[in-house]
Every structure is written in structure tokens, then in C-alpha cells.
Amino acid sequence: MSRTYGSIPQIGHQDILKGIEKLAQIVQFRSQLTKAELQEEMEAINRERDSKLFFAIDYWFKFTFEDQNRSIEILKEVDGHIELTEDGKELLTAPDFRVAAFNLLERKSRTNFTLFHDVLQKLDSKVQKGNYDMGTDVTGTIDTWIGNNVTAGAIDCLLCDFEIVVEDGDRWRIDPAQYTYLRGEDKGIVEEIIAEHGNRMDLTELERLLTLDFKWGEEQVGDIIQQLQDENRIATDRYEGKTVIELVTT
């Protein structure tokens, strides 16, 4: 049975997404780069900034190199030189870097740093319930979920980098539109929302939720509902003069 690992290496709590992109770009544009030369490049970037982009370079290597226990595996060492893995190449050629990075982190976190995956599941639940509040301290909120303050800080940074969590006065909240855009599971999200309402809800309320909270257009909402009906995943009914949507269960 393969082993899973929970925490993210101690790579710092700021600009993590930018660090991932910059590191991949260095390797892409510098052929025949050794690990020592890559470290020199990272140190040079750190010196040019008021705050380090690559906090604790050894941990950044643990987070990005292939065959590490808690890694996104975008880099590999071949015959003494650093190259991009297939995941690393796909990251830089994707039409939307942030979507590609989110999908990579989500996929790798299923085994390599499972606390991130645990947080995504918690966010899924909050979004489905329409509860977007993340409190006044996002790291503290995440820490209560996973019991690891260091990894909670890194995840806080990533959620802000992805603009999944945004400031709202003196508190922080989830942006459901951005979160579902990155998740890319529109039909699944609609099904989960209906399930949260007891597998049955008023169509007008569902449409209001999707247009106001998720910022979906009316045409998008209609298309997704129609697709779910065509696939026999939801059905409509009339109750007390209202159209009701219900999940089709087998």
C-alpha cells in the first residue's frame, strides 16, 4: 500500500504561486542547468526582492523535484542537469497558468500533501452550503481544520494567490465564482448544492444562488441545468405552483 504525506514543506507564506512559475521558467530557459546553478539563480532572485521569493531553498527543492514525498513534481535531475517533468512542461504551456497550477496542486495533494486536499474538501462543503466566511485570520481558520499551523500558512498563501479567498472589510471570504472556475466542475457543483438542500429545491432559488453567489450568467445556468436533465441526473416537478429540481437517485 502506498504511503501518503500530509504537510507541505516549509516553503514560506507568500508568493508561492509566483515562485512555482518562476522556478519552472528558469529551468525552461536555461538548458543544461545543474542543481547548484539553479540554487544560485534562486538566491539571485531573492537578493533582488525586499522579501525572499524562495524561502528555504532546500524545502523548495523538496516541494518541486520528482520522487520527493511532498512534491508537485515539476522538476527532475537527469545526468546531473535539471529538466522539467511532463507536469512542469504542461504547467508552462497551459492556456491559463493558474487553472493548470490549481489542478496540479489538487491532483498531487491526494497523496503528496493531503492536508491541502482536506482543505479543498472543506471549501467544497462551505461553498455548497453558501457559507463563504473565512474569519479574520485565514491561517487560523485553516489551522483549526488541519491542526498544522505551518502548512495552514502555506495554504492560506495559495488560496490568496489563486484569489479563492479575498478580503471583505475586516474579514475574509471565499469567492465562490473564482473557486468554481478553478474547480471546473459546474455540473457536479449544481448537484452538490441540490444535495445540500435535501436532494430537492426550488428552481428559482437555485437560479438565484448560481447567478448571484457564483456569478454565472443566466444562459450558463440554463445550459447546465438542461445538460443535467438530458443526462437524467436531475428532474423537474411542480409543487404548489413552483418548479422544483430534484436529484435522480439510483
Short mmCIF file of C-alpha atoms in Angstrom, two decimals:
data_model
loop_
_atom_site.label_atom_id
_atom_site.label_comp_id
_atom_site.label_asym_id
_atom_site.label_seq_id
_atom_site.Cartn_x
_atom_site.Cartn_y
_atom_site.Cartn_z
CA MET A 1 0.00 0.00 0.00
CA SER A 2 1.46 3.40 -0.95
CA ARG A 3 2.09 5.89 1.82
CA THR A 4 0.57 9.35 1.88
CA TYR A 5 2.06 12.54 3.35
CA GLY A 6 0.09 15.35 4.94
CA SER A 7 2.06 18.56 5.17
CA ILE A 8 3.56 20.97 2.64
CA PRO A 9 7.35 21.56 3.02
CA GLN A 10 8.28 24.84 4.75
CA ILE A 11 8.48 26.94 1.59
CA GLY A 12 7.22 30.17 3.15
CA HIS A 13 3.91 32.00 3.27
CA GLN A 14 3.98 34.47 0.37
CA ASP A 15 4.01 34.47 -3.44
CA ILE A 16 4.11 30.66 -3.63
CA LEU A 17 2.31 30.57 -6.96
CA LYS A 18 4.75 33.10 -8.41
CA GLY A 19 7.63 31.02 -7.06
CA ILE A 20 6.35 27.87 -8.77
CA GLU A 21 6.01 29.67 -12.10
CA LYS A 22 9.40 31.40 -11.84
CA LEU A 23 11.22 28.20 -10.93
CA ALA A 24 9.74 26.36 -13.90
CA GLN A 25 10.61 29.26 -16.21
CA ILE A 26 14.25 29.28 -15.07
CA VAL A 27 14.60 25.60 -15.96
CA GLN A 28 12.74 26.07 -19.24
CA PHE A 29 15.02 28.85 -20.48
CA ARG A 30 18.35 27.65 -19.01
CA SER A 31 19.39 24.39 -20.64
CA GLN A 32 21.96 22.13 -19.01
CA LEU A 33 21.43 23.82 -15.64
CA THR A 34 22.87 21.97 -12.64
CA LYS A 35 21.16 21.90 -9.26
CA ALA A 36 23.87 24.17 -7.81
CA GLU A 37 23.37 26.66 -10.66
CA LEU A 38 19.62 26.58 -10.13
CA GLN A 39 20.16 27.38 -6.47
CA GLU A 40 22.38 30.32 -7.46
CA GLU A 41 19.62 31.63 -9.76
CA MET A 42 17.09 31.37 -6.93
CA GLU A 43 19.40 33.16 -4.50
CA ALA A 44 19.95 35.94 -7.05
CA ILE A 45 16.19 36.43 -7.37
CA ASN A 46 15.91 36.58 -3.59
CA ARG A 47 18.55 39.33 -3.43
CA GLU A 48 16.59 41.47 -5.91
CA ARG A 49 13.48 41.48 -3.72
CA ASP A 50 12.59 43.12 -0.42
CA SER A 51 11.38 39.72 0.77
CA LYS A 52 12.57 36.31 -0.41
CA LEU A 53 10.58 34.62 -3.15
CA PHE A 54 12.26 31.30 -2.36
CA PHE A 55 12.18 30.97 1.40
CA ALA A 56 14.33 27.97 2.45
CA ILE A 57 15.57 26.76 -0.95
CA ASP A 58 16.15 23.19 0.25
CA TYR A 59 12.45 22.97 1.06
CA TRP A 60 11.57 24.42 -2.35
CA PHE A 61 13.55 21.57 -3.89
CA LYS A 62 11.58 19.09 -1.76
CA PHE A 63 8.36 20.72 -2.98
CA THR A 64 9.19 20.70 -6.70
CA PHE A 65 11.53 17.79 -7.50
CA GLU A 66 10.32 14.43 -8.76
CA ASP A 67 10.33 11.47 -6.35
CA GLN A 68 10.07 13.65 -3.24
CA ASN A 69 7.41 12.70 -0.71
CA ARG A 70 5.63 16.08 -0.54
CA SER A 71 6.18 17.46 -4.03
CA ILE A 72 4.28 18.82 -7.01
CA GLU A 73 6.98 17.06 -9.11
CA ILE A 74 7.63 19.63 -11.84
CA LEU A 75 11.45 19.21 -11.90
CA LYS A 76 13.77 16.25 -12.30
CA GLU A 77 17.52 15.67 -12.38
CA VAL A 78 18.84 13.82 -15.43
CA ASP A 79 22.57 13.13 -15.82
CA GLY A 80 23.44 15.97 -13.45
CA HIS A 81 21.18 18.54 -15.13
CA ILE A 82 17.74 19.84 -14.20
CA GLU A 83 14.82 19.38 -16.58
CA LEU A 84 11.08 19.93 -16.47
CA THR A 85 8.92 16.88 -15.95
CA GLU A 86 5.85 16.41 -18.15
CA ASP A 87 3.82 18.08 -15.40
CA GLY A 88 6.24 21.01 -15.44
CA LYS A 89 6.02 21.37 -19.21
CA GLU A 90 2.22 21.25 -19.16
CA LEU A 91 2.17 23.91 -16.47
CA LEU A 92 4.02 26.41 -18.67
CA THR A 93 2.19 25.61 -21.90
CA ALA A 94 -1.32 25.70 -20.42
CA PRO A 95 -3.61 28.48 -21.71
CA ASP A 96 -4.34 29.52 -18.10
CA PHE A 97 -1.40 29.03 -15.74
CA ARG A 98 -3.46 29.45 -12.58
CA VAL A 99 -6.03 26.84 -13.60
CA ALA A 100 -3.23 24.43 -14.54
CA ALA A 101 -1.40 25.10 -11.26
CA PHE A 102 -4.56 24.60 -9.23
CA ASN A 103 -5.31 21.31 -10.99
CA LEU A 104 -1.73 20.14 -10.43
CA LEU A 105 -1.82 21.01 -6.73
CA GLU A 106 -5.21 19.34 -6.32
CA ARG A 107 -4.03 16.17 -8.06
CA LYS A 108 -0.71 15.90 -6.24
CA SER A 109 -2.33 16.67 -2.89
CA ARG A 110 -4.32 13.45 -3.00
CA THR A 111 -1.17 11.63 -1.84
CA ASN A 112 1.79 14.02 -1.57
CA PHE A 113 0.45 16.71 0.81
CA THR A 114 -3.02 15.60 1.75
CA LEU A 115 -3.75 18.48 4.12
CA PHE A 116 -4.23 20.71 1.07
CA HIS A 117 -6.75 18.23 -0.30
CA ASP A 118 -8.51 18.17 3.09
CA VAL A 119 -8.84 21.97 2.94
CA LEU A 120 -10.30 21.83 -0.58
CA GLN A 121 -12.92 19.37 0.62
CA LYS A 122 -13.77 21.75 3.48
CA LEU A 123 -14.09 24.62 0.98
CA ASP A 124 -16.30 22.43 -1.23
CA SER A 125 -18.63 21.91 1.71
CA LYS A 126 -18.71 25.60 2.63
CA VAL A 127 -19.42 26.69 -0.95
CA GLN A 128 -22.19 24.14 -1.36
CA LYS A 129 -23.84 25.47 1.82
CA GLY A 130 -23.40 29.11 0.78
CA ASN A 131 -21.18 29.74 3.81
CA TYR A 132 -18.26 31.79 2.44
CA ASP A 133 -16.90 33.32 5.67
CA MET A 134 -13.24 32.54 6.49
CA GLY A 135 -13.00 34.70 9.61
CA THR A 136 -10.49 37.43 10.41
CA ASP A 137 -7.46 35.12 10.25
CA VAL A 138 -7.44 32.65 7.35
CA THR A 139 -4.37 30.79 8.61
CA GLY A 140 -6.02 30.39 12.00
CA THR A 141 -9.25 29.13 10.42
CA ILE A 142 -7.40 26.57 8.31
CA ASP A 143 -5.30 25.52 11.32
CA THR A 144 -8.48 24.61 13.20
CA TRP A 145 -9.33 22.27 10.31
CA ILE A 146 -5.98 20.53 9.84
CA GLY A 147 -4.03 21.08 13.08
CA ASN A 148 -0.82 22.21 11.37
CA ASN A 149 -0.08 25.94 11.57
CA VAL A 150 2.90 25.92 9.18
CA THR A 151 1.02 24.15 6.38
CA ALA A 152 -2.06 26.26 7.17
CA GLY A 153 0.05 29.38 6.44
CA ALA A 154 1.21 27.99 3.11
CA ILE A 155 -2.34 27.02 2.13
CA ASP A 156 -3.58 30.48 3.16
CA CYS A 157 -0.99 31.97 0.79
CA LEU A 158 -2.06 29.69 -2.06
CA LEU A 159 -5.75 30.47 -1.59
CA CYS A 160 -4.94 34.19 -1.74
CA ASP A 161 -2.63 33.70 -4.75
CA PHE A 162 -5.49 31.94 -6.57
CA GLU A 163 -7.90 34.68 -5.40
CA ILE A 164 -10.09 31.96 -3.92
CA VAL A 165 -10.08 33.83 -0.61
CA VAL A 166 -10.49 37.61 -0.71
CA GLU A 167 -10.60 40.40 1.86
CA ASP A 168 -14.05 41.70 2.78
CA GLY A 169 -13.78 44.56 5.27
CA ASP A 170 -12.11 43.22 8.40
CA ARG A 171 -12.89 39.60 7.46
CA TRP A 172 -12.02 37.18 4.67
CA ARG A 173 -14.40 35.21 2.49
CA ILE A 174 -14.38 32.61 -0.26
CA ASP A 175 -15.11 33.92 -3.75
CA PRO A 176 -17.42 31.12 -4.98
CA ALA A 177 -17.21 32.23 -8.62
CA GLN A 178 -13.41 32.03 -8.65
CA TYR A 179 -13.37 28.79 -6.71
CA THR A 180 -15.77 27.03 -9.05
CA TYR A 181 -13.91 28.43 -12.08
CA LEU A 182 -10.71 26.80 -10.84
CA ARG A 183 -12.50 23.63 -9.80
CA GLY A 184 -14.07 23.37 -13.27
CA GLU A 185 -16.89 21.09 -12.15
CA ASP A 186 -20.02 23.10 -12.91
CA LYS A 187 -22.45 20.20 -13.17
CA GLY A 188 -21.07 18.50 -10.08
CA ILE A 189 -21.39 21.73 -8.11
CA VAL A 190 -25.07 22.10 -9.07
CA GLU A 191 -25.72 18.52 -7.97
CA GLU A 192 -23.94 19.09 -4.67
CA ILE A 193 -25.95 22.26 -3.97
CA ILE A 194 -29.21 20.39 -4.57
CA ALA A 195 -27.97 17.56 -2.32
CA GLU A 196 -27.25 20.09 0.45
CA HIS A 197 -30.92 21.10 0.23
CA GLY A 198 -32.16 17.57 0.79
CA ASN A 199 -31.92 16.45 -2.88
CA ARG A 200 -34.77 18.79 -3.80
CA MET A 201 -35.00 22.58 -4.14
CA ASP A 202 -36.95 25.35 -5.76
CA LEU A 203 -35.64 26.11 -9.25
CA THR A 204 -35.92 29.86 -8.67
CA GLU A 205 -33.78 29.61 -5.52
CA LEU A 206 -31.17 27.50 -7.34
CA GLU A 207 -31.00 30.01 -10.20
CA ARG A 208 -30.69 32.91 -7.74
CA LEU A 209 -27.86 31.17 -5.90
CA LEU A 210 -25.93 30.41 -9.09
CA THR A 211 -26.33 33.88 -10.62
CA LEU A 212 -25.75 36.00 -7.50
CA ASP A 213 -23.25 33.96 -5.46
CA PHE A 214 -21.41 32.13 -8.24
CA LYS A 215 -21.70 34.95 -10.82
CA TRP A 216 -22.89 32.57 -13.53
CA GLY A 217 -24.84 34.07 -16.42
CA GLU A 218 -28.46 33.10 -16.96
CA GLU A 219 -27.55 31.27 -20.17
CA GLN A 220 -24.82 29.28 -18.40
CA VAL A 221 -27.22 28.31 -15.61
CA GLY A 222 -29.86 27.22 -18.12
CA ASP A 223 -27.35 25.22 -20.16
CA ILE A 224 -26.03 23.33 -17.13
CA ILE A 225 -29.49 22.52 -15.82
CA GLN A 226 -30.51 21.31 -19.29
CA GLN A 227 -27.38 19.13 -19.57
CA LEU A 228 -28.13 17.54 -16.19
CA GLN A 229 -31.70 16.85 -17.30
CA ASP A 230 -30.53 15.37 -20.62
CA GLU A 231 -28.15 13.10 -18.71
CA ASN A 232 -31.00 12.07 -16.38
CA ARG A 233 -29.12 13.38 -13.35
CA ILE A 234 -31.87 15.78 -12.27
CA ALA A 235 -35.60 16.01 -12.87
CA THR A 236 -38.18 18.79 -12.57
CA ASP A 237 -41.52 18.67 -10.80
CA ARG A 238 -44.32 21.12 -9.99
CA TYR A 239 -45.21 21.73 -6.35
CA GLU A 240 -47.60 24.41 -5.09
CA GLY A 241 -47.25 26.36 -8.32
CA LYS A 242 -43.44 26.28 -8.28
CA THR A 243 -40.92 24.34 -10.38
CA VAL A 244 -38.79 22.09 -8.18
CA ILE A 245 -35.49 20.48 -9.12
CA GLU A 246 -34.62 17.13 -7.61
CA LEU A 247 -31.68 14.77 -7.94
CA VAL A 248 -32.25 11.50 -9.70
CA THR A 249 -31.04 8.77 -7.36
CA THR A 250 -30.47 5.17 -8.37
#
